[in-house]
Structure formats: structure tokens, C-alpha cells
Amino acid sequence: MNIRISRRSLALGLAATPLAAAAARAELVVSLDRANFQPMPIAIPDLQGEGDLGARVAAVIANDLQRSGVFAPIDKRAFIDKSVSPDVMPQFDSWRAINAQALVTGRVQRDSARMHAEFRLWDVASGEQATGQQYTTDANNWRRVAHLIADAIYSKITGAGGFFDSRVVYVDETGPKQARRKRLALMDQDGANVRYLTEGNELVVTPRFSPT
């Protein structure tokens, strides 16, 4: 199977702006080359918002970060503070009590066909904001916003570029051995949003794509 990873830049129609910290930015970092490296415990409560959208966005963020091997999302059942507003300082003692080193707070809002999202990453030890971002996009782009948030968190903590907002191009094969159907397909790096680019009538061997 031929696989190609393509990274999507912040495209027209998806605006992002930094979310300023009230205090000096914290230095919440992790070194990946230490021999005794352990994943960083991170708390990711459901983002505030309408319906279950905040929970779905938080779940994608947590899954992305966990798969990286750098983070260990804390089970929500262990949370002492169940409702976290992005507008107020978190109760850091509650998060220190469950050994969280980092905390993510945020909200998502839908306005007609648009979606507005914001997040803040907190250093639990120092009680300071490490980074924050705001996004505005089409409402159906909520999964991509979650991937972008995960990228921002990963980049801030590790100093390396994130890869969650990427897509995989692959050849999907179905049918019996004597009559295999091969279709060029595209999916998010976590396996979601599968889209077929060909119908299976064309020969698919080594597809090439423009960088843009």
C-alpha cells in the first residue's frame, strides 16, 4: 500500500489568532531524548459549548496527544473540578491533586454555519498560561480544529512541529483476489473523514500530488 502524508497549512476560511495570557507565559516543556522519559500527564476536560460538541473536540485532542506517546491524558473520572471555564483561572490545587502537569481549557460555539473555538494550555505547577489560540471556521471543520489544537499543544511542549493536522493518501483495495478493486483514498491521520478520489476504474500505482 502506497502512503503519503500531506500537511495542511492554515487555509483561507480558517482564521486563528493567539489568545493572550493574563500572566507571563510559562515554560512548560518536555525533553524527548531523556533515557528515563515518561509521558506527561495532561488533563483535558470537555470544552464548554453547545450540546456535545465540546466533548467531541476534547476527545479528538486527547486521542491525538495520547497516540503521540508524549502525553498521558488523565481519565476524566479522576477530575475533581468537573466544570472548567476558560474565562477564569483554574483551581490548580484540584489538578495538582491528581498529578496533572498540564491542563487544557476552552470553549466551542456555533453561529449559523460558523464555528468559533478557543483553548488555553496551562502549566499546573506554576499556575501560568503556556499558550492559547482562537479559531473561526465552517462548523463542519470541528475535527480539523481539534487537530490544530493538538498540534499547538504538542509544538509548545516539545518544541517540534505537530503532525495531527495531516492527511494520508493511500490505495484502498476491496473485492476478491481475482477481481480486486483499487481506489485512491484520502483520510485524516487518525483514520477519520475517509474520502475516495477515484471510482476504481483507473489504474492506481504511485500517485503524485502537488505540494499545494
Backbone as numpy.savetxt, mean C-alpha at the origin, in Angstrom:
# Nx Ny Nz CAx CAy CAz Cx Cy Cz
6.56 -19.05 -18.01 5.71 -17.85 -18.01 6.59 -16.61 -18.01
6.34 -15.70 -18.92 7.10 -14.46 -19.02 6.47 -13.39 -18.14
7.27 -12.79 -17.26 6.76 -11.80 -16.32 7.57 -10.52 -16.45
6.88 -9.42 -16.45 7.54 -8.13 -16.48 6.88 -7.23 -15.45
7.68 -6.51 -14.69 7.18 -5.58 -13.69 7.24 -4.18 -14.26
6.13 -3.47 -14.16 6.12 -2.06 -14.59 5.69 -1.19 -13.43
6.43 -0.13 -13.17 6.12 0.78 -12.07 5.30 1.94 -12.61
4.22 2.26 -11.91 3.36 3.36 -12.34 3.70 4.63 -11.57
3.96 5.68 -12.27 4.22 6.97 -11.62 2.90 7.62 -11.26
2.98 8.70 -10.48 1.78 9.42 -10.09 1.22 10.10 -11.33
0.13 9.55 -11.87 -0.37 9.98 -13.17 -1.38 11.11 -13.05
-1.67 11.71 -14.18 -2.68 12.76 -14.24 -4.01 12.20 -13.75
-4.68 12.92 -12.88 -5.94 12.44 -12.32 -5.76 11.89 -10.93
-4.52 11.75 -10.47 -4.25 11.30 -9.11 -3.27 12.28 -8.51
-3.79 13.18 -7.67 -2.95 14.22 -7.09 -2.55 13.84 -5.67
-1.31 14.11 -5.32 -0.83 13.81 -3.98 -0.09 15.02 -3.44
-0.30 15.32 -2.16 0.39 16.43 -1.52 0.85 15.99 -0.14
2.01 16.48 0.32 2.49 16.11 1.65 1.54 16.60 2.73
1.44 15.84 3.79 0.63 16.21 4.94 1.59 16.62 6.04
1.60 17.90 6.37 2.60 18.44 7.27 2.44 17.91 8.68
3.54 17.77 9.36 3.54 17.33 10.75 3.47 18.54 11.66
2.79 18.36 12.79 2.70 19.44 13.77 4.02 19.62 14.49
4.76 18.51 14.65 6.05 18.57 15.33 7.15 18.24 14.34
8.39 18.29 14.79 9.51 17.93 13.91 9.37 16.48 13.46
9.81 16.21 12.25 9.68 14.86 11.71 10.60 13.90 12.46
10.09 12.73 12.74 10.86 11.73 13.47 11.74 10.94 12.51
12.78 10.32 13.04 13.65 9.47 12.25 13.30 8.02 12.55
12.23 7.55 11.95 11.77 6.18 12.12 12.33 5.37 10.96
13.42 4.65 11.20 14.09 3.93 10.12 14.42 2.51 10.58
14.68 1.65 9.60 15.10 0.28 9.89 16.23 -0.07 8.93
17.22 -0.79 9.42 18.35 -1.22 8.60 18.11 -2.65 8.15
18.07 -2.86 6.83 17.77 -4.18 6.29 18.98 -5.10 6.23
20.17 -4.57 6.45 21.37 -5.39 6.31 21.92 -5.89 7.64
21.18 -5.71 8.72 21.63 -6.21 10.01 21.46 -7.72 10.07
22.41 -8.40 10.68 22.34 -9.86 10.78 21.17 -10.31 11.64
20.82 -9.52 12.63 19.73 -9.89 13.55 18.44 -9.15 13.23
18.23 -8.84 11.95 17.04 -8.07 11.55 15.75 -8.76 11.96
14.83 -7.98 12.49 13.49 -8.45 12.84 12.47 -7.49 12.21
11.37 -8.01 11.64 10.35 -7.14 11.06 9.83 -6.13 12.09
9.55 -4.92 11.63 9.07 -3.86 12.52 7.59 -4.03 12.83
7.22 -4.13 14.11 5.79 -4.18 14.46 5.12 -2.85 14.13
4.07 -2.91 13.33 3.37 -1.70 12.90 1.87 -1.89 13.10
1.21 -0.88 13.64 -0.24 -0.92 13.86 -0.93 -0.15 12.75
-1.90 -0.81 12.10 -2.62 -0.18 10.99 -4.12 -0.30 11.25
-4.69 0.60 12.05 -6.15 0.57 12.27 -6.89 0.90 10.98
-8.18 0.55 10.94 -9.00 0.93 9.79 -8.99 2.44 9.63
-8.83 2.90 8.40 -8.90 4.33 8.15 -10.34 4.80 8.36
-10.51 5.98 8.91 -11.85 6.51 9.11 -12.48 6.83 7.77
-13.79 6.64 7.68 -14.46 6.95 6.43 -15.79 6.29 6.31
-16.37 6.38 5.11 -17.71 5.87 4.86 -17.70 4.36 4.65
-18.68 3.70 5.25 -18.83 2.27 5.04 -17.58 1.50 5.42
-17.26 0.49 4.60 -16.11 -0.35 4.89 -14.89 0.02 4.06
-14.93 1.15 3.36 -13.82 1.53 2.50 -12.53 1.70 3.29
-12.61 2.33 4.46 -11.42 2.52 5.28 -10.79 1.21 5.71
-11.65 0.21 6.01 -11.14 -1.11 6.40 -10.47 -1.80 5.22
-11.05 -1.65 4.03 -10.48 -2.30 2.85 -9.13 -1.68 2.48
-9.03 -0.36 2.56 -7.76 0.30 2.27 -6.70 -0.13 3.28
-7.06 -0.16 4.56 -6.11 -0.57 5.60 -5.65 -2.01 5.38
-6.56 -2.88 4.95 -6.20 -4.29 4.73 -5.18 -4.43 3.60
-5.35 -3.66 2.52 -4.40 -3.72 1.41 -3.03 -3.21 1.86
-3.02 -2.11 2.62 -1.75 -1.57 3.13 -1.04 -2.61 3.99
-1.79 -3.23 4.91 -1.20 -4.22 5.81 -0.66 -5.42 5.03
-1.41 -5.89 4.05 -0.96 -7.04 3.26 0.31 -6.71 2.48
0.34 -5.52 1.88 1.54 -5.10 1.15 2.77 -5.11 2.06
2.65 -4.45 3.19 3.79 -4.30 4.09 4.23 -5.64 4.66
3.27 -6.51 4.97 3.63 -7.82 5.51 4.38 -8.66 4.48
3.94 -8.62 3.22 4.60 -9.41 2.18 6.03 -8.94 1.93
6.33 -7.69 2.26 7.68 -7.18 2.05 8.69 -7.85 2.97
8.23 -8.40 4.08 9.12 -9.01 5.05 9.76 -8.02 6.00
9.53 -6.73 5.77 10.13 -5.68 6.60 9.25 -5.34 7.79
7.95 -5.57 7.65 6.98 -5.17 8.68 6.20 -6.38 9.20
5.77 -6.25 10.43 4.90 -7.25 11.05 3.65 -6.53 11.55
2.61 -6.42 10.72 1.37 -5.77 11.16 0.79 -6.46 12.39
0.40 -5.66 13.37 -0.14 -6.19 14.63 -1.61 -6.54 14.45
-2.02 -7.68 14.99 -3.41 -8.12 14.93 -4.31 -7.04 15.54
-5.34 -6.65 14.82 -6.24 -5.60 15.29 -6.94 -5.96 16.59
-7.06 -7.25 16.87 -7.71 -7.66 18.12 -6.89 -7.26 19.34
-5.61 -6.95 19.13 -4.76 -6.54 20.24 -4.84 -5.04 20.52
-5.49 -4.28 19.63 -5.54 -2.83 19.78 -6.32 -2.44 21.03
-5.75 -1.53 21.80 -6.43 -0.96 22.96 -7.29 0.22 22.52
-6.74 1.04 21.65 -7.45 2.19 21.10 -8.08 1.76 19.78
-9.39 1.53 19.78 -10.07 0.97 18.61 -10.40 2.01 17.55
-10.57 3.25 17.94 -10.94 4.31 16.99 -9.87 5.40 17.02
-9.20 5.59 15.89 -8.08 6.53 15.84 -8.39 7.62 14.81
-8.51 8.85 15.27 -8.78 9.97 14.37 -7.47 10.54 13.85
-7.39 10.84 12.55 -6.17 11.45 12.02 -6.04 12.92 12.40
-7.06 13.48 13.04 -7.06 14.90 13.38 -6.49 15.19 14.77
-6.25 14.16 15.55 -5.74 14.36 16.91 -4.50 13.50 17.13
-3.71 13.88 18.11 -2.53 13.09 18.44 -2.96 11.74 18.99
-2.37 10.66 18.53 -2.72 9.34 19.06 -2.34 9.21 20.53
-3.00 8.29 21.21 -2.65 7.95 22.58 -1.49 6.95 22.52
-0.28 7.46 22.48 0.87 6.61 22.21 1.11 5.55 23.28
0.72 5.82 24.52 0.89 4.81 25.56 0.13 3.53 25.22
-1.03 3.69 24.58 -1.83 2.51 24.20 -1.12 1.68 23.13
-0.38 2.33 22.27 0.34 1.62 21.21 1.67 1.07 21.69
2.30 1.78 22.62 3.53 1.23 23.21 3.22 -0.02 24.01
2.03 -0.06 24.60 1.65 -1.21 25.43 1.55 -2.50 24.63
1.31 -2.39 23.32 1.23 -3.60 22.49 2.47 -3.72 21.60
3.53 -2.99 21.98 4.85 -3.09 21.34 4.87 -2.60 19.89
3.97 -1.71 19.54 4.01 -1.12 18.20 5.15 -0.12 18.11
5.93 -0.19 17.04 6.98 0.80 16.81 6.51 1.90 15.86
5.56 1.55 15.00 5.02 2.52 14.05 3.50 2.41 14.05
2.85 3.52 13.73 1.38 3.58 13.72 0.94 4.35 12.48
-0.09 3.84 11.82 -0.65 4.51 10.65 -2.07 4.97 10.98
-2.37 6.24 10.77 -3.73 6.74 10.92 -4.13 7.42 9.61
-5.43 7.56 9.40 -5.86 8.21 8.17 -7.36 8.17 7.98
-7.81 8.69 6.84 -9.23 8.69 6.50 -9.40 8.61 5.00
-10.56 8.13 4.60 -10.95 8.12 3.19 -12.35 8.71 3.09
-12.58 9.52 2.07 -13.88 10.13 1.84 -14.22 10.05 0.36
-15.51 9.84 0.08 -15.96 9.82 -1.31 -16.90 10.98 -1.56
-16.67 11.68 -2.66 -17.49 12.81 -3.06 -17.89 12.60 -4.50
-19.11 12.12 -4.71 -19.57 11.76 -6.05 -18.66 10.67 -6.61
-17.97 10.94 -7.71 -17.10 9.93 -8.32 -15.65 10.07 -7.89
-15.37 10.97 -6.94 -14.01 11.22 -6.50 -13.77 10.63 -5.12
-12.51 10.36 -4.85 -12.10 9.82 -3.56 -10.97 10.68 -3.01
-11.05 10.99 -1.73 -10.01 11.74 -1.05 -9.47 10.86 0.08
-8.16 10.75 0.17 -7.55 9.92 1.20 -6.36 10.65 1.80
-6.08 10.35 3.05 -4.90 10.90 3.71 -4.41 9.89 4.73
-3.11 9.96 5.00 -2.56 9.09 6.05 -1.43 9.82 6.75
-1.16 9.38 7.96 -0.02 9.85 8.73 0.70 8.62 9.30
2.02 8.63 9.22 2.84 7.58 9.82 3.50 8.16 11.06
3.29 7.49 12.19 3.79 7.98 13.47 4.89 7.09 14.02
5.90 7.74 14.63 6.92 7.04 15.40 6.38 6.91 16.82
6.04 5.70 17.21 5.38 5.50 18.51 6.33 5.83 19.65
7.61 5.52 19.52 8.57 5.77 20.60 8.71 7.26 20.89
8.84 8.07 19.85 9.05 9.51 20.05 7.75 10.29 20.11
6.66 9.70 19.59 5.39 10.40 19.55 5.33 11.47 18.47
6.17 11.36 17.45 6.21 12.36 16.39 5.77 11.76 15.06
5.27 12.63 14.17 4.89 12.18 12.84 6.13 12.01 11.98
6.22 10.86 11.29 7.36 10.59 10.42 7.11 11.07 9.00
5.89 10.91 8.51 5.53 11.37 7.18 4.02 11.38 7.05
3.52 11.98 5.98 2.08 12.02 5.74 1.81 12.45 4.31
0.66 12.05 3.80 0.35 12.34 2.41 -1.16 12.44 2.23
-1.58 13.24 1.23 -2.98 13.33 0.83 -3.10 12.96 -0.63
-4.20 12.28 -0.98 -4.43 11.84 -2.36 -5.85 12.18 -2.78
-6.01 12.54 -4.05 -7.33 12.74 -4.65 -7.34 12.03 -5.99
-8.36 11.20 -6.23 -8.40 10.43 -7.45 -9.82 9.94 -7.70
-10.03 9.17 -8.77 -11.32 8.55 -9.02 -11.61 7.53 -7.94
-12.87 7.37 -7.59 -13.25 6.49 -6.49 -12.84 5.04 -6.74
-12.80 4.62 -8.00 -12.46 3.22 -8.27 -10.96 2.96 -8.20
-10.17 3.97 -7.87 -8.72 3.80 -7.72 -8.30 3.54 -6.27
-9.23 3.12 -5.43 -8.93 3.00 -4.01 -7.80 2.01 -3.73
-7.74 0.92 -4.50 -6.66 -0.05 -4.27 -5.30 0.57 -4.60
-5.26 1.37 -5.67 -3.99 2.00 -6.03 -3.55 2.99 -4.95
-4.50 3.72 -4.38 -4.16 4.63 -3.29 -3.56 3.85 -2.13
-4.14 2.70 -1.80 -3.60 1.87 -0.73 -2.16 1.44 -1.04
-1.90 1.06 -2.30 -0.54 0.67 -2.68 0.42 1.86 -2.58
-0.04 3.06 -2.96 0.81 4.25 -2.87 1.13 4.58 -1.42
0.16 4.40 -0.54 0.42 4.63 0.89 1.45 3.63 1.40
1.29 2.36 1.03 2.27 1.35 1.43 3.66 1.69 0.90
3.73 2.17 -0.35 5.01 2.59 -0.92 5.64 3.71 -0.09
4.83 4.71 0.28 5.34 5.85 1.05 5.88 5.40 2.40
5.16 4.48 3.05 5.60 3.97 4.36 6.90 3.18 4.21
6.93 2.28 3.23 8.11 1.46 3.00 9.33 2.33 2.70
9.16 3.34 1.85 10.27 4.22 1.48 10.77 5.01 2.67
9.85 5.51 3.49 10.25 6.30 4.66 11.04 5.46 5.65
10.60 4.24 5.89 11.23 3.40 6.90 12.56 2.83 6.41
12.62 2.40 5.15 13.80 1.70 4.65 14.77 2.58 3.88
14.28 3.70 3.35 15.11 4.53 2.50 15.21 4.01 1.07
14.51 2.91 0.78 14.51 2.32 -0.56 13.18 2.62 -1.24
13.17 2.53 -2.56 11.93 2.78 -3.29 10.91 1.69 -3.05
9.64 2.07 -2.97 8.57 1.09 -2.83 8.25 0.42 -4.15
7.57 -0.71 -4.08 7.25 -1.47 -5.29 5.81 -1.96 -5.32
5.00 -1.53 -4.38 3.64 -2.05 -4.28 2.73 -1.49 -5.38
3.00 -0.27 -5.83 2.22 0.31 -6.92 2.84 -0.10 -8.26
2.93 -1.39 -8.46 3.49 -1.96 -9.69 2.51 -2.95 -10.27
2.69 -3.26 -11.54 1.84 -4.25 -12.19 2.69 -5.34 -12.85
2.13 -6.50 -12.97 2.81 -7.65 -13.55 2.14 -8.00 -14.87
2.93 -8.10 -15.92 2.44 -8.56 -17.22 2.85 -10.02 -17.37
1.91 -10.89 -17.70 2.22 -12.31 -17.78 1.37 -12.98 -18.86
1.74 -14.19 -19.20 0.99 -14.98 -20.18 0.14 -15.99 -19.42
-1.17 -15.85 -19.53 -2.12 -16.74 -18.86 -2.45 -17.91 -19.80
-2.28 -19.13 -19.30 -2.54 -20.32 -20.11 -3.70 -21.11 -19.51
-4.66 -21.46 -20.35 -5.81 -22.25 -19.93 -6.11 -23.30 -21.00
-6.95 -24.28 -20.64 -7.39 -25.28 -21.60 -6.53 -26.53 -21.57
-6.94 -27.57 -22.32 -6.21 -28.84 -22.35 -4.85 -28.69 -23.02
-3.97 -29.67 -22.78 -2.61 -29.61 -23.29 -2.56 -29.50 -24.81
-3.50 -30.16 -25.47 -3.49 -30.18 -26.93 -4.05 -28.90 -27.54
-4.73 -28.10 -26.74 -5.34 -26.87 -27.27 -5.25 -25.75 -26.23
-4.02 -25.44 -25.86 -3.81 -24.40 -24.86 -4.19 -23.03 -25.40
-4.83 -22.24 -24.55 -5.20 -20.87 -24.90 -4.29 -19.92 -24.13
-3.54 -19.10 -24.85 -2.60 -18.18 -24.21 -3.07 -16.75 -24.41
-3.24 -16.06 -23.27 -3.67 -14.66 -23.32 -2.69 -13.79 -22.54
-2.40 -12.64 -23.09 -1.57 -11.67 -22.39 -2.42 -10.99 -21.34
-1.94 -10.97 -20.10 -2.74 -10.43 -18.99 -1.91 -9.47 -18.15
-2.62 -8.65 -17.40 -2.01 -7.63 -16.56 -2.68 -7.69 -15.19
-1.88 -7.61 -14.12 -2.46 -7.60 -12.78 -1.60 -6.77 -11.85
-2.19 -6.33 -10.74 -1.42 -5.65 -9.71 -0.44 -6.64 -9.10
0.61 -6.12 -8.46 1.63 -7.00 -7.90 1.10 -7.95 -6.83
-0.07 -7.65 -6.25 -0.65 -8.54 -5.24 -1.68 -9.49 -5.83
-1.80 -9.53 -7.16 -2.71 -10.47 -7.82 -4.09 -9.93 -8.08
-4.39 -8.71 -7.67 -5.72 -8.13 -7.87 -5.80 -7.43 -9.22
-7.04 -7.10 -9.60 -7.31 -6.33 -10.82 -6.73 -6.97 -12.09
-7.02 -8.25 -12.26 -6.55 -8.94 -13.47 -7.31 -8.41 -14.69
-6.56 -8.10 -15.74 -7.15 -7.60 -16.98 -6.47 -8.29 -18.16
-7.27 -8.84 -19.08 -6.71 -9.53 -20.24 -6.52 -8.55 -21.39
-5.32 -8.55 -21.96 -4.97 -7.63 -23.03 -5.19 -8.23 -24.42
-5.25 -9.55 -24.50 -5.52 -10.23 -25.77 -6.60 -11.28 -25.55
-7.20 -11.75 -26.63 -8.30 -12.70 -26.55 -7.85 -14.15 -26.65
-6.58 -14.38 -26.94 -6.09 -15.74 -27.07 -5.95 -16.20 -28.50
-6.27 -15.34 -29.46 -6.16 -15.71 -30.87 -4.80 -15.33 -31.46
-4.04 -14.52 -30.72 -2.74 -14.08 -31.19 -1.63 -14.92 -30.57
-0.49 -14.97 -31.25 0.68 -15.66 -30.72 1.35 -14.76 -29.69
1.50 -15.27 -28.46 2.11 -14.50 -27.38 3.38 -15.21 -26.95
4.54 -14.59 -27.19 5.81 -15.21 -26.84 6.58 -14.33 -25.86
7.11 -13.22 -26.34 7.87 -12.30 -25.48 7.40 -10.88 -25.73
6.29 -10.49 -25.12 5.75 -9.14 -25.35 6.69 -8.07 -24.83
6.71 -6.93 -25.52 7.49 -5.78 -25.09 6.58 -4.57 -24.99
6.88 -3.72 -24.02 6.04 -2.55 -23.77 6.89 -1.30 -23.75
6.28 -0.21 -24.14 6.93 1.08 -24.01 7.06 1.42 -22.54
8.16 2.08 -22.12 8.30 2.47 -20.71 7.16 3.33 -20.21
6.47 4.04 -21.07 5.37 4.89 -20.67 4.05 4.16 -20.75
